[in-house]
Coordinates of C-alpha atoms and ligand atoms in Angstrom, one line a residue:
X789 CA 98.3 86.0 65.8
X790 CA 96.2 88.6 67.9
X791 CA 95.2 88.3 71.2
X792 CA 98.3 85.8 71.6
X793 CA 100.7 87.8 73.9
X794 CA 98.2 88.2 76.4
X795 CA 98.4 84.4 76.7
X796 CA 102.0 84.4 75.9
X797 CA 102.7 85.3 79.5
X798 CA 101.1 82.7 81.2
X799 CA 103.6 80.1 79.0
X800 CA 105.4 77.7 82.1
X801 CA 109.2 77.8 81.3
X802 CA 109.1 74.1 80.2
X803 CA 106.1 74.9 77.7
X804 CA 107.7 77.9 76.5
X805 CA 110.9 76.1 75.8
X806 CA 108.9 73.9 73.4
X807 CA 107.4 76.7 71.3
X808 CA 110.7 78.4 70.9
X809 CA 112.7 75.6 70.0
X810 CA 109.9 74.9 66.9
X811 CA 110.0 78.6 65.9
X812 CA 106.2 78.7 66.9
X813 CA 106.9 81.6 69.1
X814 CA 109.9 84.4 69.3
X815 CA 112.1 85.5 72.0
X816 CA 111.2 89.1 71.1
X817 CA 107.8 88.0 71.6
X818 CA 108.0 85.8 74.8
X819 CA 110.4 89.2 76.2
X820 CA 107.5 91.5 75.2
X821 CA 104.3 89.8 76.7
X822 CA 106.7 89.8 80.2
X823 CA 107.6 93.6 79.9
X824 CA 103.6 94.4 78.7
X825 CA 102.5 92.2 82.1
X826 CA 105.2 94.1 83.9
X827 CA 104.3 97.7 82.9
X828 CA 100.1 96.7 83.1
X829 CA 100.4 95.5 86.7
X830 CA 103.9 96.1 88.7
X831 CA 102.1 100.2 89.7
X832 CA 100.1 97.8 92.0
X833 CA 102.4 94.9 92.8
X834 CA 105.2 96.5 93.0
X835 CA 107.6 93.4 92.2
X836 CA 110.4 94.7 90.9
X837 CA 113.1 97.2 92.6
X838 CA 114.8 97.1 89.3
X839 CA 113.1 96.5 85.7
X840 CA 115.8 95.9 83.6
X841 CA 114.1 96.6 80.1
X842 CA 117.0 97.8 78.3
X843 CA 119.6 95.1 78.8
X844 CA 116.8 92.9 78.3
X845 CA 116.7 94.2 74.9
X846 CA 120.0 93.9 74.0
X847 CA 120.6 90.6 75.6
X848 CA 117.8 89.5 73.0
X849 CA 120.1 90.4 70.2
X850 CA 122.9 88.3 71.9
X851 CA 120.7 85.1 72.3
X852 CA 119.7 85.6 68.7
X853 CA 122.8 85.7 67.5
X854 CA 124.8 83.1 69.5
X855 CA 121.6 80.5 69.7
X856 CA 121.2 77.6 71.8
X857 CA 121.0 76.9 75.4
X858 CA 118.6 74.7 77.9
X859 CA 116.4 78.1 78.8
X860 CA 117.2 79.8 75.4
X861 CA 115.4 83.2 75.3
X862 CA 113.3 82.5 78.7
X863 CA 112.9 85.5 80.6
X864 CA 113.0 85.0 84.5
X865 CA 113.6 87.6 87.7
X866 CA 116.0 87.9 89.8
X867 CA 116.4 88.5 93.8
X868 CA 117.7 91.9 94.4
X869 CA 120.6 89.9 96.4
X870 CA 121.8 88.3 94.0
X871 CA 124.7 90.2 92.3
X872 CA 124.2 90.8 88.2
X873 CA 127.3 92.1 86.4
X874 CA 126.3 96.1 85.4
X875 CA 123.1 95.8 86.7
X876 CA 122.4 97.5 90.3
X877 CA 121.8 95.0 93.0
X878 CA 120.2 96.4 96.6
X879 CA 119.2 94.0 99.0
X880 CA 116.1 96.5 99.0
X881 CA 118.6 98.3 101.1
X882 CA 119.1 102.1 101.6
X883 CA 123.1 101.3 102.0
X884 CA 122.9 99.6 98.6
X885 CA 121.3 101.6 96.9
X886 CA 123.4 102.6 94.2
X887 CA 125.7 99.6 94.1
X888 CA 126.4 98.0 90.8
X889 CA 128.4 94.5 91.1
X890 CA 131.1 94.8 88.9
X891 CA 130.9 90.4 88.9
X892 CA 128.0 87.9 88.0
X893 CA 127.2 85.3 90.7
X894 CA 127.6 81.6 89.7
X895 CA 123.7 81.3 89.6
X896 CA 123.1 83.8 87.1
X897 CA 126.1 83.0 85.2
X898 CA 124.9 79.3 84.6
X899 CA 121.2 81.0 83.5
X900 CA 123.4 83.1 81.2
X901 CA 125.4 79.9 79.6
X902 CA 121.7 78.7 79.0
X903 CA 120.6 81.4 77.2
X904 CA 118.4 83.5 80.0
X905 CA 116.8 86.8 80.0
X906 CA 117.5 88.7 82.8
X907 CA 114.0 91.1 83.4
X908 CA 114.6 92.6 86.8
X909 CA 115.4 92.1 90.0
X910 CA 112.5 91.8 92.7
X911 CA 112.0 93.4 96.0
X912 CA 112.5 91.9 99.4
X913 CA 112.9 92.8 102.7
X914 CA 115.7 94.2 103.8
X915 CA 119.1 92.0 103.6
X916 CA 116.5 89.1 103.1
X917 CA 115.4 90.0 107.2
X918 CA 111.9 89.2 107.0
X919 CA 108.5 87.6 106.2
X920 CA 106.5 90.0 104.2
X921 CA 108.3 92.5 101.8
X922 CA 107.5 95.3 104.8
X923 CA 111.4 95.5 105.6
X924 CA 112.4 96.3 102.4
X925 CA 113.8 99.9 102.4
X926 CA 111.4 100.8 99.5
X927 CA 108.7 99.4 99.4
X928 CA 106.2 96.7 100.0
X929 CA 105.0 94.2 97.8
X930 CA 101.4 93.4 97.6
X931 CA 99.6 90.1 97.4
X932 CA 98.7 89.5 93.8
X933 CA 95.6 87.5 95.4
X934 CA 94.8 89.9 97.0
X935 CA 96.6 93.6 96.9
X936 CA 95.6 94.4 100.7
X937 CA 97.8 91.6 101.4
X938 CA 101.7 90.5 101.9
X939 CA 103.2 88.4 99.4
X940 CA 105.2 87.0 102.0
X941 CA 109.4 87.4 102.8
X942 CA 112.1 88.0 101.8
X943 CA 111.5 86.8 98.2
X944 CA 108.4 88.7 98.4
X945 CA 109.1 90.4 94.9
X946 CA 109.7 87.1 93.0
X947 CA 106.9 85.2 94.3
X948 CA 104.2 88.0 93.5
X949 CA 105.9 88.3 89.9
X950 CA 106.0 84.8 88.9
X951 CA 102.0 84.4 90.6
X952 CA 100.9 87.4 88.5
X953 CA 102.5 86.2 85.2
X954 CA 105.3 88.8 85.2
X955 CA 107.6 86.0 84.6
X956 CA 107.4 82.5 84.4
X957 CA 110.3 81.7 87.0
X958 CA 112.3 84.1 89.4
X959 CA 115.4 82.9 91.8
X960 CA 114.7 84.0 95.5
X961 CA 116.9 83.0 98.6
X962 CA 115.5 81.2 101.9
X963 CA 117.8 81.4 105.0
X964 CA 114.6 80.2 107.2
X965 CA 112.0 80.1 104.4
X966 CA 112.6 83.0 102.5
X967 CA 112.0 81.2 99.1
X968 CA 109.0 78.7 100.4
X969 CA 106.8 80.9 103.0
X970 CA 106.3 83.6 99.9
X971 CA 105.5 80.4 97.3
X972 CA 103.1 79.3 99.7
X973 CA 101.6 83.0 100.0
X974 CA 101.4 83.4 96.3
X975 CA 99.9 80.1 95.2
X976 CA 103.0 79.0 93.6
X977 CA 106.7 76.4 93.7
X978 CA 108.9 77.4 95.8
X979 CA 112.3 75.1 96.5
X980 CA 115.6 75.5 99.0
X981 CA 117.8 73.3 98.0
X982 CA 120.6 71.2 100.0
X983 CA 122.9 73.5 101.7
X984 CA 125.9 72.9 99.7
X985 CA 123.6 71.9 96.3
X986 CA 123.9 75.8 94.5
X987 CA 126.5 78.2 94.9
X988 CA 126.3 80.7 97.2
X989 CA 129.3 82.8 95.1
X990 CA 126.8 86.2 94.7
X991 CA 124.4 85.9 96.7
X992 CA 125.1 88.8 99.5
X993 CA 125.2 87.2 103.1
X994 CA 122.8 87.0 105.0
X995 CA 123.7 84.1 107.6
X996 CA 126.0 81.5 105.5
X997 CA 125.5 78.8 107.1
X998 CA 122.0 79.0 106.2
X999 CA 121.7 81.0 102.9
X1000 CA 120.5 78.8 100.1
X1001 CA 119.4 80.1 96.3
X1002 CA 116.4 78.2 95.0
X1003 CA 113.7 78.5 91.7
X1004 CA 110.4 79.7 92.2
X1005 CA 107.8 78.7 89.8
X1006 CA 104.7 78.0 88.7
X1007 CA 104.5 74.0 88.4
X1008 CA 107.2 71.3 90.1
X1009 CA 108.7 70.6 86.2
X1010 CA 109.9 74.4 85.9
X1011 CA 111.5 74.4 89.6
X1012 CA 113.4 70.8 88.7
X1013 CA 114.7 72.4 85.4
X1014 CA 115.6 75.8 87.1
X1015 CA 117.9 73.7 89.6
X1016 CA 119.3 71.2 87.0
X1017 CA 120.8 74.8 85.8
X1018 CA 121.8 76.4 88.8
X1019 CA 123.0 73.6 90.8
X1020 CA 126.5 71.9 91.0
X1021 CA 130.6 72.7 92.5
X1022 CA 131.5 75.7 92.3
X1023 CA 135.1 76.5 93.4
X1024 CA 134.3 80.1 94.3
X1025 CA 132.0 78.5 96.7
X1026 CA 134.0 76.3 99.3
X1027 CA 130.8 75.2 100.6
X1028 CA 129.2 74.1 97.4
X1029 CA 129.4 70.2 97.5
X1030 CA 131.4 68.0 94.8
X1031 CA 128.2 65.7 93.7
X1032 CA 127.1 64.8 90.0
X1033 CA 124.1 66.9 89.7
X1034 CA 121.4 64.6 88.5
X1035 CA 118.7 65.3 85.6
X1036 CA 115.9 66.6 88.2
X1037 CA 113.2 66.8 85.4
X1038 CA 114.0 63.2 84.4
X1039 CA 113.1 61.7 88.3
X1040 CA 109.3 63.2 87.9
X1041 CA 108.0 60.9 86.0
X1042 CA 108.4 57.4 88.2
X1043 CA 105.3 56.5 90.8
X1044 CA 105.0 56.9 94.4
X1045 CA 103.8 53.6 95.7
X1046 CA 105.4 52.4 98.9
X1047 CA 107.2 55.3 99.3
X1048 CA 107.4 56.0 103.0
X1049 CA 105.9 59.4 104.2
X1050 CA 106.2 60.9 108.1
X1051 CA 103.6 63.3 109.6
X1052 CA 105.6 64.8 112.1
X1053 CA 102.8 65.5 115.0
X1054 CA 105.1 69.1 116.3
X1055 CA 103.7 70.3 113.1
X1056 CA 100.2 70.1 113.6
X1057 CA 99.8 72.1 116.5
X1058 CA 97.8 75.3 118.3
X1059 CA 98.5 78.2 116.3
X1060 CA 98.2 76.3 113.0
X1061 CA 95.0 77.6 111.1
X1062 CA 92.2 75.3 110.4
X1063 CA 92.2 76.8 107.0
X1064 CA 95.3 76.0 106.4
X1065 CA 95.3 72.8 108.3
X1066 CA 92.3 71.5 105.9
X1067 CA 94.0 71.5 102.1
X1068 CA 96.8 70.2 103.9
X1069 CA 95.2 66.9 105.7
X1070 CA 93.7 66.7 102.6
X1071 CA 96.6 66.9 100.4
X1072 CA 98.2 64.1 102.6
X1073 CA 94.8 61.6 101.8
X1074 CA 95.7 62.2 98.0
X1075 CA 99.5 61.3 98.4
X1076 CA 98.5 57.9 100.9
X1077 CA 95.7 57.3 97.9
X1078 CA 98.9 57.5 95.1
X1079 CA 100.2 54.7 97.3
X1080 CA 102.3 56.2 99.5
X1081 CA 102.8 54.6 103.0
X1082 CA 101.9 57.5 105.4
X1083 CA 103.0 57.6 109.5
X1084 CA 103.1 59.4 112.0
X1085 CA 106.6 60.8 113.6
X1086 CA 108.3 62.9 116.2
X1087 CA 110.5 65.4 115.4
X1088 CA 111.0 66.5 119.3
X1089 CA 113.1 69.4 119.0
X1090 CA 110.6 71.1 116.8
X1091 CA 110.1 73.3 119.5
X1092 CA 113.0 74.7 120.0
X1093 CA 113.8 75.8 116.3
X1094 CA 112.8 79.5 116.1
X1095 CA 114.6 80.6 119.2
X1096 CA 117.7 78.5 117.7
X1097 CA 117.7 80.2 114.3
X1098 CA 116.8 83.7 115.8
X1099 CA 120.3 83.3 117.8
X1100 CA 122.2 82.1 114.9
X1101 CA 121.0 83.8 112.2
X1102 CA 121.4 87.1 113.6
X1103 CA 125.1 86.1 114.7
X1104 CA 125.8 85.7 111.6
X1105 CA 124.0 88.5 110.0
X1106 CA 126.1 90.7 112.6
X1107 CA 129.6 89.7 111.3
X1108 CA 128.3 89.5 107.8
X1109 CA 127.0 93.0 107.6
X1110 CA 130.2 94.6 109.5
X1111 CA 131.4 95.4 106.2
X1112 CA 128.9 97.4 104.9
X1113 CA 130.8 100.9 106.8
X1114 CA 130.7 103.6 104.2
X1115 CA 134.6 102.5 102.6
X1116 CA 134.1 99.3 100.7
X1117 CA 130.3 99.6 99.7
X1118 CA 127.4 101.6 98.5
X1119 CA 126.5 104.3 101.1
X1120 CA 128.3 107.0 102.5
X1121 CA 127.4 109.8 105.0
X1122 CA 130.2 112.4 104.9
X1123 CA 131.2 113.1 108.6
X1124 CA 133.8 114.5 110.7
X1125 CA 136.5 111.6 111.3
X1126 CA 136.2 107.7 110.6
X1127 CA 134.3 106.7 113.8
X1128 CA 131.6 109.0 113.0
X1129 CA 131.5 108.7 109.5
X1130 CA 131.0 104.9 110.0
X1131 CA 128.2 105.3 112.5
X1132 CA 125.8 108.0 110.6
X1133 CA 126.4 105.8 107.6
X1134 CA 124.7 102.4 109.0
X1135 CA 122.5 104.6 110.9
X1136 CA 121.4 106.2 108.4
X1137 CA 121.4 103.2 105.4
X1138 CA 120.3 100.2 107.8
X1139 CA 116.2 99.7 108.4
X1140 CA 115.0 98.8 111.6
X1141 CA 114.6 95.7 111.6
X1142 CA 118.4 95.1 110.2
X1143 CA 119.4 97.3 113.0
X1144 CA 118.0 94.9 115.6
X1145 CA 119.3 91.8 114.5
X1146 CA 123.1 93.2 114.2
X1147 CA 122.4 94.4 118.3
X1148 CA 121.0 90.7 119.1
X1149 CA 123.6 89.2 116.9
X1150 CA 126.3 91.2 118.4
X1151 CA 124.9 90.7 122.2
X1152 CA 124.8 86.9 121.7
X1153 CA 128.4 86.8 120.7
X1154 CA 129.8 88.8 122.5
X1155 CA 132.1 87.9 125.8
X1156 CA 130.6 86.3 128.7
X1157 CA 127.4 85.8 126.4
X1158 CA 129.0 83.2 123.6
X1159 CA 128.6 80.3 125.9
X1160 CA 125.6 80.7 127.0
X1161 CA 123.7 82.0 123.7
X1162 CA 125.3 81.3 120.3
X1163 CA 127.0 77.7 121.6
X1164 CA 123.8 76.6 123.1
X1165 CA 122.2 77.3 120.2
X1166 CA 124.6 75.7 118.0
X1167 CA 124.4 72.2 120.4
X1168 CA 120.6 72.4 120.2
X1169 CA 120.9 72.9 116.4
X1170 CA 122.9 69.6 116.1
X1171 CA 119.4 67.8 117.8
X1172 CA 117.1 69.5 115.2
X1173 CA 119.6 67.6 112.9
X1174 CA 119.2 64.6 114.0
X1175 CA 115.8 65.0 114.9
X1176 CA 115.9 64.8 110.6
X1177 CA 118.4 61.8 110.3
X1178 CA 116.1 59.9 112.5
X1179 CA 113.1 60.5 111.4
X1180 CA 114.2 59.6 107.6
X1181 CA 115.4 55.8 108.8
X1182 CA 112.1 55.7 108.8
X1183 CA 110.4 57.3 106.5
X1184 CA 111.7 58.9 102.6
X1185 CA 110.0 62.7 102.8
X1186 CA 107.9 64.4 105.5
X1187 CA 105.0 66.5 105.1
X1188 CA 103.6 69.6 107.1
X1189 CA 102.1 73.1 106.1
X1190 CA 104.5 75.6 104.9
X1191 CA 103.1 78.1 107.1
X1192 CA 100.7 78.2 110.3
X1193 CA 98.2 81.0 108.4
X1194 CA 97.4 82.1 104.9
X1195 CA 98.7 85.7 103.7
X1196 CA 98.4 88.1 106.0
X1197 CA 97.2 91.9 105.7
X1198 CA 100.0 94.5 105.0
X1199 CA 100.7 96.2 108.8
X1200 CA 99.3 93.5 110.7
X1201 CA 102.5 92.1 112.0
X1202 CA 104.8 95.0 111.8
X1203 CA 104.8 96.4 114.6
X1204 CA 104.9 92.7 116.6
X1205 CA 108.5 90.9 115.4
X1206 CA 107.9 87.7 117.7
X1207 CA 104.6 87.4 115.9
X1208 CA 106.7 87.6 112.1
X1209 CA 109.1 85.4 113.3
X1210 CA 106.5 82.6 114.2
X1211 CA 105.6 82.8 110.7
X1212 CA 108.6 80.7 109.9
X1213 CA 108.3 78.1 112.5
X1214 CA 107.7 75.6 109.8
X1215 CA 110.2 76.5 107.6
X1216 CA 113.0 77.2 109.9
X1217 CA 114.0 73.7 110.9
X1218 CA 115.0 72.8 107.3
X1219 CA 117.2 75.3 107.1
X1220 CA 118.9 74.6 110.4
X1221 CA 119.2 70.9 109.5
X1222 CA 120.2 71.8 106.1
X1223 CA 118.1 69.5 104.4
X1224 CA 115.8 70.0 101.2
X1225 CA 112.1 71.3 101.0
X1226 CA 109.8 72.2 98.5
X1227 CA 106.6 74.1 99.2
X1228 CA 103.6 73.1 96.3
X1229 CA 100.2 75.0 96.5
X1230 CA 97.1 72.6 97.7
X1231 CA 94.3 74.8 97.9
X1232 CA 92.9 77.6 99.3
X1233 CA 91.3 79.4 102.3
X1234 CA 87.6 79.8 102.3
X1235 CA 88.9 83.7 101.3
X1236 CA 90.5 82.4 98.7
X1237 CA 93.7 82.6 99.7
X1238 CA 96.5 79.9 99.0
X1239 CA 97.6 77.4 101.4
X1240 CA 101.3 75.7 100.7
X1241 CA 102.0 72.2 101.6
X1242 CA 106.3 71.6 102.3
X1243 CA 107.4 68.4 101.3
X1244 CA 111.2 67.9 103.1
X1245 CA 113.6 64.9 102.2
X1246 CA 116.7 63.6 102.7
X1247 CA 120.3 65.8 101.9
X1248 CA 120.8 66.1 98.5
X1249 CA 118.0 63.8 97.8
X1250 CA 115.9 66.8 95.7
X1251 CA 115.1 63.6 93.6
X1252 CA 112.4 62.4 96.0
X1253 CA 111.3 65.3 97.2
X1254 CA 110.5 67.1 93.3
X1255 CA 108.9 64.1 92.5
X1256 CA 106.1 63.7 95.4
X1257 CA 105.5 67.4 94.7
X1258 CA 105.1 66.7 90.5
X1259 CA 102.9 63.2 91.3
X1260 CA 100.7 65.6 93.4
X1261 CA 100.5 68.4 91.2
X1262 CA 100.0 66.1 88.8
X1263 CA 96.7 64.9 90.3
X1264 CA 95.0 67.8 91.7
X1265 CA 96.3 71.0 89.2
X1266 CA 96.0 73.7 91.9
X1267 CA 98.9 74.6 90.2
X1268 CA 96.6 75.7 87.4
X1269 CA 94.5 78.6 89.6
X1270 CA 95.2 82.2 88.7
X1271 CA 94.9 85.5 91.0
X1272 CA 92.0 87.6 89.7
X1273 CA 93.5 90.7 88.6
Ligands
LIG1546 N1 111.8 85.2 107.8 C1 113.0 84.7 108.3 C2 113.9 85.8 108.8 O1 113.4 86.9 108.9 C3 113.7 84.0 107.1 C4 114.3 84.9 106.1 C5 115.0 84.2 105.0 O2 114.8 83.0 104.8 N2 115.8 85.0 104.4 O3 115.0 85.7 109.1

């Protein structure tokens, strides 16, 4: 068949899975069309920190030979902060450079069980600080849409190689929208799960209360299948709840009459794009006209969510990256005695941007500052919460943009970090609350860039929330658009 693995790369997991299980097309083949995309397009995209061509290969020989599995010889990317067993894992950090984890994470491990191809691990921004791929201490991603562009942050790398066709499915990580706010960006399905759904056993931490790992995809089905694998207990994780996972691809298929749908009003507010603001309004006429019940709600500490996050997180973040000191990791900057050697190694390994949120982190927990920071901020967390709780006595999922603007051009907010944060203002919440989200594309800017619309539901209720998003995609394909590159 010529001519077929151009096409062969643009095969959704779930379609793919068909043609391999009939014998119609190979895992050699499948593998190749991936690596060809990769090697045709990633000197422009820049996806991948790591291509892992190699073990690819011989991983092929050991799906071939053992057989089997629910994503038998699919090939999907990785974050660069989740640990692979032999293969180097960064963080897209200087101080990580050279580490290789001598473990697997749980995630990956259940992929492997299944059959999965690891291709490479994708680029991000630094320690997963960011909304663009600019803080990665490499180098930055571009926008397959449009290459003067970001692909968004942290999971920057995956989005942009699953929109270009690199790979039909990559795992990211969203702490405060790291796996939906670069979905939304790249035109493509981006999930966080519950905290508590998927183990968090590999995934380098960035702020654990927060840190979730998630699919992103090119259609709803592939995401629901990607977290029917990766999903479930783990002991290894002590916060990884003990709940039957359910079949996520089988809850797709039921209607979406009468279901009840909030609008919360905090959402649509100044600073929200009228591009963006369009495709969504209309996306929300197309789920009342599939028969949902749509109202309006308050969600009153909306407000109050970035300042929140930007207080916890980097609390967090500080304890979390304390280990990171030139003995048990990665980097080290020969000096004279133990205090220096410590300091010239983080200042020397640790970007800018990682920098100033272990000195915020560090300042709000510190003595005399703990009360009045981090607690408050932990309190007013606890009302975002049941900001949530309320609002779904009322209603079953809520809608809002993913983001306030489109993509936006490489350097324009690097230089401004209360502007990137604000990026995330729509995202953030979620996380806080703990609660699942999904962002699906539903159009695009008169530029042609993609617009995102989040769909949020209840704890551990992914059912409802993967199923709007498939009943939509269902009905208006946008799903179906591809960059022009
Ligand atoms: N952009 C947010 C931050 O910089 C969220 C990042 C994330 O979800 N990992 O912290």
């Amino acid at each position: 068949m010529e001519g077929r693995q151009e096409e062969l790369y643009w095969l959704g997991i779930t379609e793919a899975i068909t043609l391999l299980r009939r014998g119609e097309v190979k895992p050699s083949e499948l593998l190749e069309a991936c690596l060809q995309r990769i090697r045709a397009l990633d000197g422009r995209i820049r996806a991948f920190v790591t291509v892992t061509e190699e073990y690819a290969l011989s991983r092929l020989e050991e799906i071939n030979r053992d057989g089997g599995g629910l994503l038998w010889g699919i090939p999907l990317a990785i974050k660069d902060n989740i640990c692979t067993r032999g293969v180097r894992t960064t963080c897209s950090s200087k101080i990580l450079e050279g580490f290789v984890p001598p473990y697997e994470s749980t995630v990956t491990e259940r992929l492997l069980k299944e059959g999965y191809i690891l291709v490479g691990k994708t680029n991000m921004d630094e320690f997963a600080m960011g909304s663009s791929t600019e803080n990665s201490g490499f180098f930055t991603t571009a926008n397959p849409w449009s290459l003067d562009r970001v692909p968004g942050g942290s999971s920057g790398g995956s989005a942009a190689a699953v929109a270009s066709g690199m790979v039909p499915g990559a795992l990211g990580s969203d702490t405060g929208g790291s796996i939906r706010q670069p979905a939304a960006f790249c035109g493509v399905v981006g999930l966080k799960p519950t905290y508590g759904r998927v183990s968090r056993f590999g995934l380098v931490a960035f702020a654990s209360s927060l840190d979730q790992i998630g699919p992103i995809t090119r259609s709803v089905k592939d995401a629901a299948l990607l977290l029917e694998v990766i999903s479930g207990h783990d002991p290894m994780d002590s916060t990884s709840v003990e709940l039957t996972v359910p079949s996520y691809t089988n809850a797709l298929d039921r209607d979406i009459k009468g279901l009840k749908v909030g609008i919360p009003k905090e959402y649509f507010i100044e600073g929200l794009d009228p591009q963006v603001e369009r495709p969504v309004r209309d996306a929300i006429d197309v789920i009342r006209d599939l028969g949902a019940e749509v109202k309006e709600i308050n969600l009153p500490h909306t407000p109050y969510a970035v300042a929140t996050y930007y207080i916890i997180a980097t609390s967090e973040a500080s304890s979390n990256l304390a280990r990171y000191d030139g003995v048990k990791y990665g980097l080290r900057v020969p000096s004279s005695g133990l205090l220096q050697m410590y300091m010239e190694t983080r200042a020397k390994g640790f970007g800018q941007e990682v920098k100033r949120r272990i000195m915020l982190g560090t300042f709000a927990l510190s003595a005399g500052y703990y009360e009045a920071y981090y607690r408050k901020a932990q309190q007013v967390r606890t009302l975002i919460k049941t900001d949530f709780e309320e609002a779904f006595n009322r209603v079953d999922v809520i809608l809002t943009p993913t983001t306030p603007t489109a993509a936006f051009r490489i350097g324009e907010k690097i230089e401004d970090p209360l502007q990137m944060y604000l990026n995330d203002i729509f995202t953030i919440p979620v996380n806080l609350a703990g609660i699942p989200a999904i962002s699906v594309p539903c159009g695009f800017t008169p530029e042609g860039l993609p617009v995102g619309l989040q769909i949020i539901g209840r704890a551990f209720d992914e059912e409802t929330v993967l199923r709007v998003a498939y009943q939509y995609e269902q009905k208006t394909g946008w799903h179906l658009r591809r960059p022009p590159l």
